[in-house]
Amino acid sequence: MLISKFKKDEDVVNIHDLQELIGLKLPSDYVGFLQKYNGGDTPETNWTGKGKSDIQGFFGYKVADKNYDIENILNYFIVQELIEKKKFPIAKNCFGDYFCLDCIDGGVWFIYHDSSKSIKSASDFISFISGCKSKKIGHIRTIEERTKRRFGVTGTLPDEKIIAAWQKEIDFYSNIYQEEVVL
């Protein structure tokens, strides 16, 4: 699996503070992942086992992107319920569904955000990571390339809002560095 980690070399992830905050002891293989990567963006990544799904990113602690910072999601009602059930959110898909670690047996569960449905996806974190497959980000189409394609397909030019959204996407993907997750 490829990840664009949130952790910078000088960052220290305080696992003790995190475990105190959530009131759970996290499995050691996941702790190692947090200490090395502290979560990260995972574009073009899919979980290929039970509960197949895309994975947009893994949550991190303190120095993570605000959309993937564990502290930012702790107030969500669903996250509070999950933690009460000893399940800790580690990643999410494009629909806002969660992959969670079971802090009792170490398994990974896919939990739908809008129903009570859940699927045990992997027996442990390492197996879960092994079942995640990523594609390397390749050429990022320019505004000009996108405009030409849009005009060729629809006969219309993009407005300022579309161009701004394209630019935001181009900036994001241009600054991403993907590396293979090694635990």
PDB file of C-alpha atoms in Angstrom:
ATOM      1  CA  MET A   1       0.000   0.000   0.000  1.00  0.00           C
ATOM      2  CA  LEU A   2       1.161   3.516  -0.799  1.00  0.00           C
ATOM      3  CA  ILE A   3       0.718   6.382   1.647  1.00  0.00           C
ATOM      4  CA  SER A   4       1.546  10.070   1.758  1.00  0.00           C
ATOM      5  CA  LYS A   5       2.319  10.162   5.451  1.00  0.00           C
ATOM      6  CA  PHE A   6       1.425  13.007   7.777  1.00  0.00           C
ATOM      7  CA  LYS A   7       4.486  12.462   9.991  1.00  0.00           C
ATOM      8  CA  LYS A   8       7.548  14.536   9.321  1.00  0.00           C
ATOM      9  CA  ASP A   9      10.950  13.293  10.504  1.00  0.00           C
ATOM     10  CA  GLU A  10      11.028  15.666  13.484  1.00  0.00           C
ATOM     11  CA  ASP A  11       7.472  14.852  14.642  1.00  0.00           C
ATOM     12  CA  VAL A  12       6.935  12.639  17.660  1.00  0.00           C
ATOM     13  CA  VAL A  13       3.598  10.899  18.060  1.00  0.00           C
ATOM     14  CA  ASN A  14       2.800  10.601  21.764  1.00  0.00           C
ATOM     15  CA  ILE A  15       1.008   7.256  21.874  1.00  0.00           C
ATOM     16  CA  HIS A  16       0.584   7.407  25.660  1.00  0.00           C
ATOM     17  CA  ASP A  17      -1.354  10.710  25.412  1.00  0.00           C
ATOM     18  CA  LEU A  18      -3.483   9.328  22.587  1.00  0.00           C
ATOM     19  CA  GLN A  19      -4.380   6.168  24.528  1.00  0.00           C
ATOM     20  CA  GLU A  20      -5.220   8.295  27.585  1.00  0.00           C
ATOM     21  CA  LEU A  21      -7.417  10.548  25.440  1.00  0.00           C
ATOM     22  CA  ILE A  22      -9.439   7.677  23.959  1.00  0.00           C
ATOM     23  CA  GLY A  23      -9.316   5.366  26.969  1.00  0.00           C
ATOM     24  CA  LEU A  24      -8.156   2.386  24.887  1.00  0.00           C
ATOM     25  CA  LYS A  25      -4.927   0.417  24.540  1.00  0.00           C
ATOM     26  CA  LEU A  26      -4.024   0.209  20.860  1.00  0.00           C
ATOM     27  CA  PRO A  27      -2.495  -2.932  19.294  1.00  0.00           C
ATOM     28  CA  SER A  28       1.304  -2.750  18.959  1.00  0.00           C
ATOM     29  CA  ASP A  29       1.353  -3.183  15.155  1.00  0.00           C
ATOM     30  CA  TYR A  30      -0.932  -0.165  14.777  1.00  0.00           C
ATOM     31  CA  VAL A  31       1.162   1.826  17.290  1.00  0.00           C
ATOM     32  CA  GLY A  32       4.198   1.151  15.084  1.00  0.00           C
ATOM     33  CA  PHE A  33       2.287   2.459  12.062  1.00  0.00           C
ATOM     34  CA  LEU A  34       1.336   5.659  13.909  1.00  0.00           C
ATOM     35  CA  GLN A  35       4.892   6.235  15.085  1.00  0.00           C
ATOM     36  CA  LYS A  36       6.286   5.764  11.577  1.00  0.00           C
ATOM     37  CA  TYR A  37       3.587   7.422   9.425  1.00  0.00           C
ATOM     38  CA  ASN A  38       0.996   9.044  11.753  1.00  0.00           C
ATOM     39  CA  GLY A  39      -1.669   8.243   9.183  1.00  0.00           C
ATOM     40  CA  GLY A  40      -1.724   9.823   5.753  1.00  0.00           C
ATOM     41  CA  ASP A  41      -3.508  10.344   2.477  1.00  0.00           C
ATOM     42  CA  THR A  42      -4.021   7.213   0.408  1.00  0.00           C
ATOM     43  CA  PRO A  43      -5.381   8.276  -2.996  1.00  0.00           C
ATOM     44  CA  GLU A  44      -6.075   5.474  -5.453  1.00  0.00           C
ATOM     45  CA  THR A  45      -6.085   2.913  -2.622  1.00  0.00           C
ATOM     46  CA  ASN A  46      -8.575   0.104  -2.125  1.00  0.00           C
ATOM     47  CA  TRP A  47      -9.142  -2.556   0.507  1.00  0.00           C
ATOM     48  CA  THR A  48      -9.522  -5.780  -1.482  1.00  0.00           C
ATOM     49  CA  GLY A  49     -10.845  -8.177   1.191  1.00  0.00           C
ATOM     50  CA  LYS A  50     -14.220  -8.488   2.927  1.00  0.00           C
ATOM     51  CA  GLY A  51     -16.049  -5.177   2.832  1.00  0.00           C
ATOM     52  CA  LYS A  52     -14.227  -4.016  -0.304  1.00  0.00           C
ATOM     53  CA  SER A  53     -13.906  -0.243  -0.356  1.00  0.00           C
ATOM     54  CA  ASP A  54     -11.718   2.657  -1.296  1.00  0.00           C
ATOM     55  CA  ILE A  55      -9.562   4.184   1.441  1.00  0.00           C
ATOM     56  CA  GLN A  56      -9.171   7.955   1.284  1.00  0.00           C
ATOM     57  CA  GLY A  57      -6.788   8.207   4.197  1.00  0.00           C
ATOM     58  CA  PHE A  58      -5.660   6.987   7.596  1.00  0.00           C
ATOM     59  CA  PHE A  59      -6.203   9.054  10.719  1.00  0.00           C
ATOM     60  CA  GLY A  60      -3.242  10.520  12.574  1.00  0.00           C
ATOM     61  CA  TYR A  61      -2.714  12.287  15.874  1.00  0.00           C
ATOM     62  CA  LYS A  62      -1.920  16.003  16.376  1.00  0.00           C
ATOM     63  CA  VAL A  63       0.307  16.648  13.369  1.00  0.00           C
ATOM     64  CA  ALA A  64      -2.118  15.105  10.888  1.00  0.00           C
ATOM     65  CA  ASP A  65      -4.168  16.866   8.231  1.00  0.00           C
ATOM     66  CA  LYS A  66      -7.198  18.442   9.950  1.00  0.00           C
ATOM     67  CA  ASN A  67      -9.606  16.182   8.019  1.00  0.00           C
ATOM     68  CA  TYR A  68      -7.791  13.128   9.337  1.00  0.00           C
ATOM     69  CA  ASP A  69      -6.825  14.267  12.829  1.00  0.00           C
ATOM     70  CA  ILE A  70      -8.102  11.855  15.478  1.00  0.00           C
ATOM     71  CA  GLU A  71      -8.845  14.725  17.859  1.00  0.00           C
ATOM     72  CA  ASN A  72     -11.163  16.343  15.294  1.00  0.00           C
ATOM     73  CA  ILE A  73     -13.346  13.238  14.926  1.00  0.00           C
ATOM     74  CA  LEU A  74     -13.672  12.364  18.623  1.00  0.00           C
ATOM     75  CA  ASN A  75     -16.753  14.564  19.009  1.00  0.00           C
ATOM     76  CA  TYR A  76     -18.656  12.754  16.267  1.00  0.00           C
ATOM     77  CA  PHE A  77     -21.457  10.726  17.822  1.00  0.00           C
ATOM     78  CA  ILE A  78     -20.615   7.634  15.754  1.00  0.00           C
ATOM     79  CA  VAL A  79     -16.968   7.789  16.856  1.00  0.00           C
ATOM     80  CA  GLN A  80     -17.981   8.073  20.508  1.00  0.00           C
ATOM     81  CA  GLU A  81     -20.198   4.988  20.081  1.00  0.00           C
ATOM     82  CA  LEU A  82     -17.381   3.082  18.378  1.00  0.00           C
ATOM     83  CA  ILE A  83     -14.911   3.872  21.151  1.00  0.00           C
ATOM     84  CA  GLU A  84     -17.457   2.748  23.764  1.00  0.00           C
ATOM     85  CA  LYS A  85     -17.528  -0.573  21.878  1.00  0.00           C
ATOM     86  CA  LYS A  86     -13.685  -0.694  21.985  1.00  0.00           C
ATOM     87  CA  LYS A  87     -13.421  -0.009  18.255  1.00  0.00           C
ATOM     88  CA  PHE A  88     -11.027   2.717  17.180  1.00  0.00           C
ATOM     89  CA  PRO A  89     -11.378   4.434  13.757  1.00  0.00           C
ATOM     90  CA  ILE A  90      -8.157   4.164  11.762  1.00  0.00           C
ATOM     91  CA  ALA A  91      -9.241   5.122   8.213  1.00  0.00           C
ATOM     92  CA  LYS A  92     -12.219   6.265   6.165  1.00  0.00           C
ATOM     93  CA  ASN A  93     -13.561   5.879   2.664  1.00  0.00           C
ATOM     94  CA  CYS A  94     -15.078   8.467   0.315  1.00  0.00           C
ATOM     95  CA  PHE A  95     -18.559   7.972   1.831  1.00  0.00           C
ATOM     96  CA  GLY A  96     -17.438   8.562   5.431  1.00  0.00           C
ATOM     97  CA  ASP A  97     -17.541   4.897   6.436  1.00  0.00           C
ATOM     98  CA  TYR A  98     -14.818   3.779   8.831  1.00  0.00           C
ATOM     99  CA  PHE A  99     -12.257   1.049   9.105  1.00  0.00           C
ATOM    100  CA  CYS A 100     -11.822   0.418  12.826  1.00  0.00           C
ATOM    101  CA  LEU A 101      -9.441  -1.555  15.004  1.00  0.00           C
ATOM    102  CA  ASP A 102     -11.039  -3.815  17.556  1.00  0.00           C
ATOM    103  CA  CYS A 103      -8.966  -2.994  20.639  1.00  0.00           C
ATOM    104  CA  ILE A 104      -9.899  -6.315  22.256  1.00  0.00           C
ATOM    105  CA  ASP A 105      -8.853  -8.833  19.568  1.00  0.00           C
ATOM    106  CA  GLY A 106      -6.891  -6.583  17.150  1.00  0.00           C
ATOM    107  CA  GLY A 107      -9.172  -7.267  14.169  1.00  0.00           C
ATOM    108  CA  VAL A 108     -10.130  -4.616  11.609  1.00  0.00           C
ATOM    109  CA  TRP A 109     -13.807  -3.904  10.949  1.00  0.00           C
ATOM    110  CA  PHE A 110     -15.532  -2.000   8.155  1.00  0.00           C
ATOM    111  CA  ILE A 111     -18.327   0.035   9.747  1.00  0.00           C
ATOM    112  CA  TYR A 112     -20.952   1.918   7.786  1.00  0.00           C
ATOM    113  CA  HIS A 113     -21.523   5.444   9.083  1.00  0.00           C
ATOM    114  CA  ASP A 114     -25.242   5.459   8.320  1.00  0.00           C
ATOM    115  CA  SER A 115     -26.389   2.020   9.495  1.00  0.00           C
ATOM    116  CA  SER A 116     -25.613  -0.584  12.109  1.00  0.00           C
ATOM    117  CA  LYS A 117     -23.984  -2.815   9.486  1.00  0.00           C
ATOM    118  CA  SER A 118     -20.370  -3.842  10.082  1.00  0.00           C
ATOM    119  CA  ILE A 119     -18.064  -6.418   8.496  1.00  0.00           C
ATOM    120  CA  LYS A 120     -14.958  -7.987  10.010  1.00  0.00           C
ATOM    121  CA  SER A 121     -12.449  -7.285   7.269  1.00  0.00           C
ATOM    122  CA  ALA A 122      -9.141  -8.584   8.628  1.00  0.00           C
ATOM    123  CA  SER A 123      -7.881 -10.505  11.634  1.00  0.00           C
ATOM    124  CA  ASP A 124      -5.225  -7.885  12.442  1.00  0.00           C
ATOM    125  CA  PHE A 125      -3.743  -4.589  11.270  1.00  0.00           C
ATOM    126  CA  ILE A 126      -0.841  -6.148   9.348  1.00  0.00           C
ATOM    127  CA  SER A 127      -3.255  -8.370   7.364  1.00  0.00           C
ATOM    128  CA  PHE A 128      -5.379  -5.320   6.676  1.00  0.00           C
ATOM    129  CA  ILE A 129      -2.430  -3.312   5.320  1.00  0.00           C
ATOM    130  CA  SER A 130      -1.401  -6.310   3.200  1.00  0.00           C
ATOM    131  CA  GLY A 131      -4.859  -6.342   1.609  1.00  0.00           C
ATOM    132  CA  CYS A 132      -4.750  -2.654   0.683  1.00  0.00           C
ATOM    133  CA  LYS A 133      -3.688  -2.019  -2.906  1.00  0.00           C
ATOM    134  CA  SER A 134      -2.658   1.363  -4.312  1.00  0.00           C
ATOM    135  CA  LYS A 135      -1.886   2.857  -7.687  1.00  0.00           C
ATOM    136  CA  LYS A 136       0.940   5.361  -8.024  1.00  0.00           C
ATOM    137  CA  ILE A 137      -0.263   8.866  -8.864  1.00  0.00           C
ATOM    138  CA  GLY A 138       0.793   9.530 -12.426  1.00  0.00           C
ATOM    139  CA  HIS A 139       0.340  12.504 -14.724  1.00  0.00           C
ATOM    140  CA  ILE A 140      -1.885  15.207 -13.286  1.00  0.00           C
ATOM    141  CA  ARG A 141      -3.847  16.852 -16.072  1.00  0.00           C
ATOM    142  CA  THR A 142      -3.391  20.626 -16.340  1.00  0.00           C
ATOM    143  CA  ILE A 143      -6.196  23.192 -16.459  1.00  0.00           C
ATOM    144  CA  GLU A 144      -5.589  23.489 -20.212  1.00  0.00           C
ATOM    145  CA  GLU A 145      -5.852  19.713 -20.743  1.00  0.00           C
ATOM    146  CA  ARG A 146      -9.041  19.539 -18.683  1.00  0.00           C
ATOM    147  CA  THR A 147     -10.568  22.529 -20.484  1.00  0.00           C
ATOM    148  CA  LYS A 148      -9.798  20.996 -23.893  1.00  0.00           C
ATOM    149  CA  ARG A 149     -11.334  17.664 -22.869  1.00  0.00           C
ATOM    150  CA  ARG A 150     -14.433  19.293 -21.369  1.00  0.00           C
ATOM    151  CA  PHE A 151     -14.972  21.388 -24.510  1.00  0.00           C
ATOM    152  CA  GLY A 152     -14.507  18.292 -26.689  1.00  0.00           C
ATOM    153  CA  VAL A 153     -17.085  16.305 -24.683  1.00  0.00           C
ATOM    154  CA  THR A 154     -19.686  18.948 -23.754  1.00  0.00           C
ATOM    155  CA  GLY A 155     -18.976  21.865 -26.083  1.00  0.00           C
ATOM    156  CA  THR A 156     -18.761  24.179 -23.055  1.00  0.00           C
ATOM    157  CA  LEU A 157     -15.922  25.877 -21.231  1.00  0.00           C
ATOM    158  CA  PRO A 158     -15.501  25.577 -17.461  1.00  0.00           C
ATOM    159  CA  ASP A 159     -16.577  28.444 -15.212  1.00  0.00           C
ATOM    160  CA  GLU A 160     -14.410  29.995 -12.482  1.00  0.00           C
ATOM    161  CA  LYS A 161     -15.726  27.615  -9.786  1.00  0.00           C
ATOM    162  CA  ILE A 162     -14.794  24.545 -11.818  1.00  0.00           C
ATOM    163  CA  ILE A 163     -11.353  25.938 -12.612  1.00  0.00           C
ATOM    164  CA  ALA A 164     -10.792  26.716  -8.904  1.00  0.00           C
ATOM    165  CA  ALA A 165     -11.796  23.151  -7.961  1.00  0.00           C
ATOM    166  CA  TRP A 166      -9.474  21.748 -10.624  1.00  0.00           C
ATOM    167  CA  GLN A 167      -6.628  23.921  -9.351  1.00  0.00           C
ATOM    168  CA  LYS A 168      -7.189  22.748  -5.787  1.00  0.00           C
ATOM    169  CA  GLU A 169      -7.012  19.121  -6.967  1.00  0.00           C
ATOM    170  CA  ILE A 170      -3.889  19.808  -9.059  1.00  0.00           C
ATOM    171  CA  ASP A 171      -2.180  21.482  -6.085  1.00  0.00           C
ATOM    172  CA  PHE A 172      -3.044  18.566  -3.797  1.00  0.00           C
ATOM    173  CA  TYR A 173      -1.791  15.846  -6.147  1.00  0.00           C
ATOM    174  CA  SER A 174       1.301  17.841  -7.182  1.00  0.00           C
ATOM    175  CA  ASN A 175       2.455  18.011  -3.557  1.00  0.00           C
ATOM    176  CA  ILE A 176       1.825  14.400  -2.641  1.00  0.00           C
ATOM    177  CA  TYR A 177       4.703  12.003  -2.016  1.00  0.00           C
ATOM    178  CA  GLN A 178       3.678   8.354  -1.946  1.00  0.00           C
ATOM    179  CA  GLU A 179       5.764   5.713  -0.237  1.00  0.00           C
ATOM    180  CA  GLU A 180       5.264   2.024   0.366  1.00  0.00           C
ATOM    181  CA  VAL A 181       4.010   1.188   3.879  1.00  0.00           C
ATOM    182  CA  VAL A 182       6.599  -1.034   5.555  1.00  0.00           C
ATOM    183  CA  LEU A 183       5.921  -2.231   9.090  1.00  0.00           C
TER     184      LEU A 183
END
